[in-house]
Amino acid sequence: MEKKKSRTLISDFLNNTGLSRRSFIKATAATGAAVTFGSGILPEMKALAAASKTSGNDQGKWFPATCQGCTSWCSSQVYVINGRAVKVRGNPNSKVNLGAGCPRSHLALQQVYDPDRIKTPMKRTNPKKGRNEDPKFVPISWDEALNTIADKIMELRKNDETHKYMLMRGRYSYMRDILYDRMTKIIGSPNNISHSALCAEAEKFGPYYTEGYWGYRQYDVERAQYILLWGADPLAANRQVSYYSKVWGDAIDRATIAIVEPRLSATAAKADEWLPIKPGNDGALAVAIAHILLVEGLWYKPFVGDFIDGKNLFVTGQTVDETLFEEKYTYGLVKWWNLELKDKTPEWAATITGLPLDQIKRVAMGYGKAAPHAITWMGGGPCMQVRGGFSSMAVHALNGLVGAVDNEGGTLASNKEYTSKFPEPDDFIDDIAKKGKKHGKIDHRGRLHFPCISEGKPGGGVITNNAAEGILNEDPNEIKVAIAYMNNFSFSAPQPERWERALSKIPFLTHITTNASEFSWFSDILLPDTHHMFEKWGYVKSIGNGYRHVTIMQPIIKNIWDYKTDETEIPWLISEKLAERGFDNLLRHFKEYKDPETGKEPTNEKEFALYALKFATHNLWDPAVYKGGDKFTGWDDFAKTGVWNSDPYPYRKRWGKMKTKTKRFEFFSETLKEALEKHAKNHETTVDEVMKATNYLARGDMAFIPHYEEPFIMGDEKEYPFVHVDHKSRLNREGRSANCSWYYEFKSVDPGDENWDDVAKINPLDANKLKIQSGDTIRLTSPTGSLVCTAKLWEGVRPGTVAKCYGQGHWVYGRLASKKFGEIPRGGSSNDIIPAQYEALSGASAYYGVTRIKIEKV
């Protein structure tokens, strides 16, 4: 069946199947289908064959590039023949990904030459908005599109309504602040909403309130002796997949690997221990391991400290006098023991987690004996839950107990880098803009029930998915004009139907995107975006292998159509149109982004994109201002190499100098206490009331320590007997792989999944009770939604759970992504059954252990 589908794929494309009712693809195809197909699939195969020849007659050239298929942000190289990209590999100049790549990078070739890409600006001709309303898009010129956008912005300024402008950000580069921050502020709105809380803000919560580091970690796997993973799948869907995939074989040979995960992931399949935990109970296992480490005397004394007389007083059920323990680089260990750990025995944890008692003890002892070369690696699973904040702390606290923080074979922060911030906008923010910026945020961050505490600042984060509620309820105000780029909240956010209704309410919405998506369906103007890997100037930063790299994007292929870049070219063009209408503040600001080599101001969007990148990376490539890391002779040398690498990681440099309130690793978090008390004061209430408002059970000092809380899971167990387990594919270029044939052709690389199908993995013990067999069409229903997919009986999921991969279920995006464009999805989207719930302290959306479901045959 799969081979037959593969053979007929190209003819399916050429026949334009299933597109009769809708006009997205018709409109783009009308501008030149012959060019698209004429230079598309078949010539690509010829070019690929040419690139594979081993003779000395080069027909092409390798160019540096960057892959943003996930947040690994690997430095890459692309082989280009006659202006066409035909091959991808890792950039050997990167000390982070070491020349390695992963499957996602290769799918970029199908993305950039996707015949369903938007090829020209388009405008909506159907004034009605809704999922069942065909937008009836028609092609327009860039000039008409930009004039329309500028008119809408000027109308807001004329009416003192700049706060009713909104910018929504999805996948970004570090050119982001041009559009996301500077342009939004100069227009005069507080409403720049990023996708970050849909990604992993709760992952940062635990490390920050223990060691003062708000960011993603890197892991020294090549020196580790024990690697304990929690909901992380580094071979498939965590950060630096390329690097970890390259060195994982050596890590397996050297270290014991254990993974806590209800599903047998790609990493779990190669682990020494798989702990299929009951979803939502990671915190219970973490505190039980901490209990064992202390009772058995396995904490790392050179980092943590010891009892004054050397005798271990950590005895199950007994409190300890805090004055008898002398800590070195940590704070509050004995208080943590007395408040939480003394009674959290492995026997208790076995009952809570559903894991065998002997396995809990074995893993804890093995992990402790490997100290300090023992990694606790936290993914999204334990923390992106309604009560996941304290689980995040509990899991990460284990790194503190074994002295793995900032240590060889442990968990590391980011290396120092030297990019520059863009010019500040303050001098260009006029009185109208200042007034507009004072209004409240549309996502409700900072309210009592949404602290969104980023780096200790209440309201400093974002609660992305709740912006839909703000728009729907016009709270604190309506949104009249919005621009969004490379996002698809009406697919990628939990309970996306809320976004469908919210976007339908916005009178004027512009979407900058490569493909017409579910978000585009509700837009008024569509602008064709460049592809990050091949067609734009930009840069990103990433960490791994004890280094940080800054890797740049460059336009390296011939564009088939007139795409423009979201974060640079389009803001410049809008600023020119605004200047024509008498508001030149934005354009004058952008002219401050001068070329560091020549001092020249940009005069057009192309120059602006290049000069802004050179401005931001100036300290990396100019030997006259060299600060560290790789040294270049100039811009051309840097651009040719494609990546800058930092100095090696300085192990243990942060010991005693952590950015916590005590400067130590905090088991009792004075840092969190200060932040929560600040938020409570803002609302003239108590921390206990904050805990209550955010769905947490902790009261008193429990709110400041890593601890276990019973998971908050929606749905009555009798009606919804299974817990949903969401996971990501190693082929997911975030949510943008679904119009690539290779995504379906190789889907079985995800354990339990099937090529050319979208399956829900059910344990055979559960399926037999329901008389469900592999291949049955089933409906999964939660309290907030449902989806239809195929049943797959598989022993790799814990009984009582159903695992479903995110990525399919598009009803737009392209002729392959959907069965009938604009109407019938291919497969089911997991987000349709995930409720809009939050880990409110960080603002993160809850994806894991958050809902129960039921299964029905269709």
XYZ file of N, CA, C and O in Angstrom, residues 332-452:
484
model
N 19.338 25.650 51.965
C 18.020 25.150 52.355
C 17.816 23.659 52.253
O 16.660 23.199 52.257
N 18.888 22.869 52.199
C 18.722 21.426 52.035
C 17.953 20.808 53.203
O 17.009 20.028 52.991
N 18.326 21.106 54.431
C 17.680 20.487 55.585
C 16.234 20.946 55.690
O 15.339 20.148 56.028
N 15.978 22.188 55.360
C 14.589 22.675 55.368
C 13.753 21.900 54.353
O 12.597 21.540 54.611
N 14.332 21.630 53.184
C 13.643 20.835 52.156
C 13.352 19.430 52.688
O 12.250 18.904 52.517
N 14.325 18.840 53.352
C 14.131 17.504 53.938
C 12.984 17.523 54.939
O 12.086 16.668 54.888
N 12.992 18.479 55.831
C 11.971 18.522 56.882
C 10.573 18.787 56.338
O 9.592 18.201 56.814
N 10.480 19.652 55.341
C 9.169 20.023 54.803
C 8.603 18.977 53.842
O 7.393 18.757 53.804
N 9.461 18.327 53.067
C 8.958 17.496 51.968
C 9.544 16.087 51.922
O 8.812 15.114 51.729
N 10.832 15.939 52.075
C 11.488 14.699 51.690
C 11.448 13.591 52.732
O 11.513 12.407 52.376
N 11.364 13.916 53.996
C 11.575 12.892 55.020
C 10.572 11.743 54.935
O 10.883 10.611 55.322
N 9.391 12.004 54.439
C 8.356 10.961 54.357
C 8.140 10.431 52.939
O 7.296 9.560 52.733
N 8.886 10.967 51.970
C 8.660 10.595 50.569
C 9.538 9.384 50.217
O 10.521 9.473 49.496
N 9.136 8.249 50.736
C 9.898 7.014 50.580
C 9.683 6.407 49.195
O 8.694 6.711 48.512
N 10.561 5.523 48.780
C 10.339 4.837 47.503
C 9.073 3.993 47.513
O 8.433 3.828 46.470
N 8.697 3.456 48.675
C 7.447 2.684 48.770
C 6.249 3.589 48.471
O 5.312 3.187 47.757
N 6.279 4.786 49.039
C 5.221 5.764 48.754
C 5.177 6.087 47.266
O 4.106 6.118 46.645
N 6.341 6.334 46.676
C 6.417 6.710 45.266
C 5.943 5.584 44.346
O 5.329 5.833 43.311
N 6.232 4.344 44.707
C 5.810 3.217 43.875
C 4.294 3.186 43.738
O 3.759 2.904 42.656
N 3.599 3.483 44.824
C 2.138 3.509 44.787
C 1.626 4.648 43.921
O 0.682 4.488 43.142
N 2.266 5.806 44.024
C 1.822 6.990 43.292
C 2.127 6.874 41.792
O 1.294 7.195 40.948
N 3.330 6.420 41.480
C 3.806 6.444 40.099
C 3.448 5.216 39.287
O 3.525 5.239 38.050
N 3.107 4.103 39.969
C 2.848 2.863 39.261
C 4.110 2.171 38.783
O 4.050 1.287 37.919
N 5.265 2.544 39.341
C 6.541 1.937 38.962
C 6.958 0.901 39.985
O 6.634 1.026 41.173
N 7.697 -0.116 39.593
C 8.154 -1.134 40.548
C 9.099 -0.532 41.589
O 9.970 0.277 41.259
N 8.931 -0.953 42.822
C 9.753 -0.448 43.913
C 11.235 -0.713 43.668
O 12.075 0.178 43.873
N 11.560 -1.908 43.204
C 12.975 -2.230 43.021
C 13.605 -1.385 41.924
O 14.785 -1.032 41.979
N 12.810 -1.015 40.906
C 13.345 -0.169 39.837
C 13.621 1.245 40.350
O 14.656 1.843 40.024
N 12.716 1.777 41.156
C 12.939 3.113 41.732
C 14.228 3.131 42.538
O 15.065 4.037 42.401
N 14.410 2.123 43.391
C 15.612 2.066 44.219
C 16.871 1.893 43.360
O 17.893 2.538 43.595
N 16.776 1.030 42.360
C 17.939 0.748 41.514
C 18.390 1.993 40.751
O 19.588 2.311 40.690
N 17.431 2.701 40.207
C 17.758 3.908 39.452
C 18.332 4.981 40.377
O 19.339 5.626 40.056
N 17.721 5.173 41.524
C 18.201 6.184 42.465
C 19.625 5.887 42.928
O 20.489 6.781 42.976
N 19.888 4.642 43.260
C 21.217 4.274 43.736
C 22.260 4.408 42.621
O 23.373 4.919 42.848
N 21.917 3.961 41.432
C 22.851 4.078 40.313
C 23.152 5.518 39.976
O 24.313 5.884 39.713
N 22.120 6.338 40.010
C 22.289 7.764 39.732
C 23.172 8.412 40.801
O 24.109 9.158 40.483
N 22.911 8.129 42.056
C 23.675 8.730 43.139
C 25.127 8.310 43.140
O 26.029 9.119 43.401
N 25.394 7.044 42.841
C 26.771 6.547 42.854
C 27.600 7.119 41.706
O 28.840 7.100 41.761
N 26.935 7.629 40.685
C 27.648 8.224 39.548
C 28.002 9.684 39.782
O 28.663 10.308 38.954
N 27.559 10.266 40.889
C 27.817 11.679 41.168
C 29.311 11.977 41.148
O 30.112 11.140 41.578
N 29.717 13.146 40.626
C 28.885 14.236 40.123
C 28.601 14.143 38.623
O 28.021 15.067 38.053
N 29.023 13.044 37.999
C 28.860 12.902 36.550
C 27.511 12.250 36.250
O 27.435 11.225 35.563
N 26.468 12.819 36.805
C 25.126 12.236 36.728
C 24.137 13.316 36.330
O 23.898 14.271 37.077
N 23.566 13.178 35.154
C 22.683 14.200 34.591
C 21.222 13.874 34.894
O 20.777 12.743 34.701
N 20.481 14.853 35.370
C 19.026 14.802 35.339
C 18.586 15.749 34.235
O 18.856 16.943 34.289
N 17.911 15.209 33.254
C 17.591 15.926 32.013
C 16.070 16.063 31.913
O 15.361 15.089 31.721
N 15.605 17.272 32.043
C 14.164 17.507 32.074
C 13.660 17.969 30.714
O 14.159 18.940 30.143
N 12.655 17.285 30.185
C 11.955 17.719 28.988
C 10.647 18.386 29.363
O 10.408 18.752 30.517
N 9.760 18.515 28.394
C 8.507 19.209 28.655
C 7.515 18.415 29.476
O 6.679 18.987 30.173
N 7.597 17.084 29.404
C 6.600 16.228 30.052
C 6.350 16.506 31.512
O 5.197 16.687 31.929
N 7.379 16.557 32.365
C 7.134 16.738 33.799
C 6.644 18.127 34.179
O 6.044 18.299 35.239
N 6.929 19.129 33.334
C 6.690 20.509 33.769
C 5.582 21.228 33.020
O 4.960 22.137 33.583
N 5.303 20.860 31.773
C 4.230 21.528 31.041
C 2.904 20.866 31.379
O 2.183 20.332 30.548
N 2.619 20.906 32.693
C 1.387 20.409 33.282
C 0.805 21.527 34.154
O 1.506 22.482 34.487
N -0.437 21.410 34.515
C -1.082 22.463 35.298
C -0.325 22.708 36.606
O -0.152 23.850 37.033
N 0.169 21.653 37.229
C 0.943 21.794 38.468
C 2.393 21.385 38.239
O 3.027 20.788 39.089
N 2.902 21.761 37.078
C 4.226 21.312 36.681
C 5.382 22.152 37.180
O 6.537 21.736 37.073
N 5.113 23.339 37.711
C 6.203 24.211 38.144
C 7.059 23.594 39.225
O 8.294 23.625 39.170
N 6.406 23.000 40.219
C 7.163 22.406 41.323
C 7.773 21.067 40.928
O 8.795 20.662 41.481
N 7.160 20.379 39.951
C 7.807 19.189 39.392
C 9.083 19.589 38.668
O 10.104 18.890 38.747
N 9.032 20.707 37.959
C 10.216 21.224 37.285
C 11.342 21.473 38.288
O 12.500 21.119 38.057
N 10.997 22.046 39.423
C 11.996 22.284 40.471
C 12.500 20.970 41.068
O 13.705 20.802 41.298
N 11.587 20.038 41.310
C 11.966 18.767 41.950
C 12.913 17.968 41.070
O 13.905 17.404 41.547
N 12.611 17.910 39.785
C 13.473 17.168 38.861
C 14.844 17.827 38.783
O 15.877 17.166 38.895
N 14.870 19.142 38.611
C 16.157 19.814 38.452
C 16.959 19.825 39.756
O 18.198 19.857 39.722
N 16.269 19.790 40.888
C 16.979 19.792 42.173
C 17.901 18.590 42.314
O 18.899 18.649 43.057
N 17.597 17.505 41.625
C 18.468 16.328 41.692
C 19.866 16.650 41.166
O 20.860 16.099 41.652
N 19.949 17.536 40.181
C 21.259 17.950 39.685
C 22.066 18.643 40.779
O 23.292 18.509 40.853
N 21.364 19.392 41.636
C 22.041 20.033 42.750
C 22.523 19.039 43.783
O 23.635 19.147 44.305
N 21.700 18.039 44.083
C 22.083 17.044 45.093
C 23.337 16.268 44.703
O 24.168 15.944 45.558
N 23.492 15.969 43.422
C 24.642 15.161 43.003
C 25.790 16.020 42.482
O 26.780 15.484 41.970
N 25.678 17.349 42.613
C 26.762 18.227 42.201
C 27.007 18.273 40.715
O 28.118 18.572 40.261
N 25.965 17.985 39.917
C 26.122 17.957 38.466
C 26.018 19.332 37.830
O 26.373 19.503 36.654
N 25.546 20.316 38.576
C 25.338 21.651 38.024
C 26.685 22.284 37.693
O 27.563 22.403 38.558
N 26.856 22.658 36.423
C 28.090 23.320 35.976
C 29.314 22.418 36.092
O 30.441 22.929 36.190
N 29.112 21.124 36.087
C 30.222 20.209 36.322
C 30.432 19.292 35.116
O 29.509 19.082 34.316
N 31.626 18.735 34.997
C 31.870 17.751 33.943
C 30.874 16.601 34.062
O 30.594 16.115 35.146
N 30.343 16.210 32.918
C 29.375 15.124 32.915
C 28.061 15.499 33.544
O 27.305 14.628 33.983
N 27.774 16.786 33.570
C 26.551 17.258 34.219
C 25.724 18.151 33.324
O 25.740 18.035 32.093
N 24.990 19.072 33.955
C 24.109 19.987 33.233
C 24.723 21.377 33.238
O 25.188 21.861 34.279
N 24.723 22.020 32.071
C 25.439 23.271 31.888
C 24.493 24.374 31.428
O 23.454 24.107 30.829
N 24.881 25.613 31.713
C 24.117 26.768 31.235
C 24.636 27.163 29.852
O 25.213 26.349 29.128
N 24.458 28.410 29.454
C 24.913 28.879 28.151
C 26.297 29.503 28.246
O 26.627 30.144 29.245
N 27.069 29.338 27.195
C 28.344 30.036 27.095
C 28.107 31.502 26.743
O 27.082 31.868 26.174
N 29.074 32.329 27.039
C 28.969 33.751 26.737
C 29.119 33.983 25.242
O 29.917 33.331 24.571
N 28.316 34.922 24.723
C 28.462 35.337 23.325
C 28.373 36.857 23.258
O 28.046 37.501 24.250
N 28.644 37.426 22.080
C 28.886 38.866 22.030
C 28.096 39.573 20.938
O 28.556 40.581 20.394
N 26.924 39.086 20.613
C 26.094 39.811 19.662
C 25.582 41.098 20.313
O 25.549 41.232 21.533
N 25.164 42.032 19.478
C 24.733 43.345 19.948
C 23.227 43.508 19.829
O 22.602 42.978 18.907
N 22.653 44.277 20.745
C 21.244 44.620 20.643
C 21.063 45.673 19.554
O 21.960 46.477 19.281
N 19.887 45.668 18.969
C 19.576 46.683 17.967
C 19.380 48.032 18.650
O 19.134 48.105 19.860
N 19.484 49.132 17.892
C 19.297 50.458 18.489
C 17.973 50.557 19.241
O 16.950 49.994 18.819
N 18.006 51.261 20.366
C 16.803 51.422 21.170
C 15.808 52.334 20.455
O 16.204 53.266 19.744
N 14.517 52.117 20.671
C 13.508 52.887 19.936
C 13.020 54.151 20.655
O 12.202 54.890 20.104
N 13.499 54.394 21.880
C 12.897 55.413 22.743
C 12.732 56.778 22.070
O 11.705 57.443 22.243
N 13.736 57.227 21.310
C 13.675 58.561 20.709
C 12.630 58.659 19.614
O 12.334 59.776 19.145
N 12.073 57.543 19.207
C 11.119 57.541 18.101
C 9.700 57.181 18.565
O 8.802 57.026 17.747
N 9.527 57.062 19.873
C 8.202 56.768 20.432
C 7.544 58.086 20.802
O 7.946 58.755 21.762
N 6.545 58.499 20.038
C 5.907 59.802 20.267
C 4.817 59.693 21.330
O 4.589 58.617 21.921
N 4.127 60.775 21.587
C 3.127 60.810 22.659
C 1.966 59.856 22.400
O 1.428 59.244 23.337
N 1.581 59.722 21.144
C 0.494 58.788 20.820
C 0.916 57.363 21.175
O 0.157 56.602 21.793
N 2.133 57.015 20.811
C 2.629 55.672 21.090
C 2.806 55.447 22.592
O 2.491 54.370 23.107
N 3.312 56.441 23.290
C 3.498 56.308 24.742
C 2.164 56.046 25.438
O 2.080 55.216 26.352
N 1.155 56.734 25.002
C -0.177 56.538 25.586
C -0.706 55.141 25.286
O -1.263 54.460 26.155
N -0.515 54.685 24.071
C -1.004 53.360 23.689
C -0.306 52.243 24.433
O -0.931 51.245 24.823
N 0.995 52.417 24.666
C 1.777 51.364 25.319
C 1.386 51.147 26.780
O 1.721 50.115 27.368
N 0.700 52.099 27.371
C 0.351 52.000 28.792
C -0.828 51.063 29.048
O -1.116 50.732 30.188
N -1.519 50.657 27.998
C -2.674 49.781 28.178
C -2.234 48.367 28.579
O -1.078 47.989 28.423
N -3.182 47.580 29.086
C -2.901 46.213 29.514
C -2.662 45.278 28.342
O -3.078 45.531 27.211
N -2.003 44.168 28.639
C -1.691 43.161 27.631
C -2.913 42.297 27.327
O -3.681 41.938 28.234
N -3.034 41.907 26.093
C -4.188 41.127 25.656
C -4.170 39.703 26.181
O -5.208 39.031 26.235
N -3.003 39.209 26.647
C -2.930 37.827 27.132
C -3.156 37.719 28.638
O -3.139 36.623 29.194
N -3.332 38.856 29.322
C -3.675 38.898 30.759
C -2.517 38.522 31.676
O -2.733 38.239 32.852
N -1.308 38.528 31.169
C -0.147 38.237 32.023
C -0.094 39.205 33.205
O -0.450 40.383 33.084
N 0.297 38.666 34.344
C 0.434 39.497 35.531
C -0.821 39.602 36.370
O -0.775 40.149 37.479
N -1.956 39.090 35.871
C -3.160 39.078 36.696
C -3.001 38.034 37.803
O -2.104 37.189 37.737
N -3.847 38.083 38.802
C -3.687 37.233 39.975
C -3.527 35.770 39.602
O -2.624 35.085 40.088
N -4.371 35.262 38.711
C -4.353 33.846 38.370
C -3.354 33.515 37.265
O -3.186 32.357 36.910
N -2.693 34.536 36.705
C -1.674 34.328 35.676
C -0.406 35.115 36.033
O -0.093 36.122 35.396
N 0.344 34.676 37.036
C 1.547 35.426 37.419
C 2.556 35.579 36.274
O 3.182 36.625 36.139
N 2.728 34.526 35.467
C 3.676 34.572 34.341
C 4.990 35.196 34.781
O 5.452 36.198 34.228
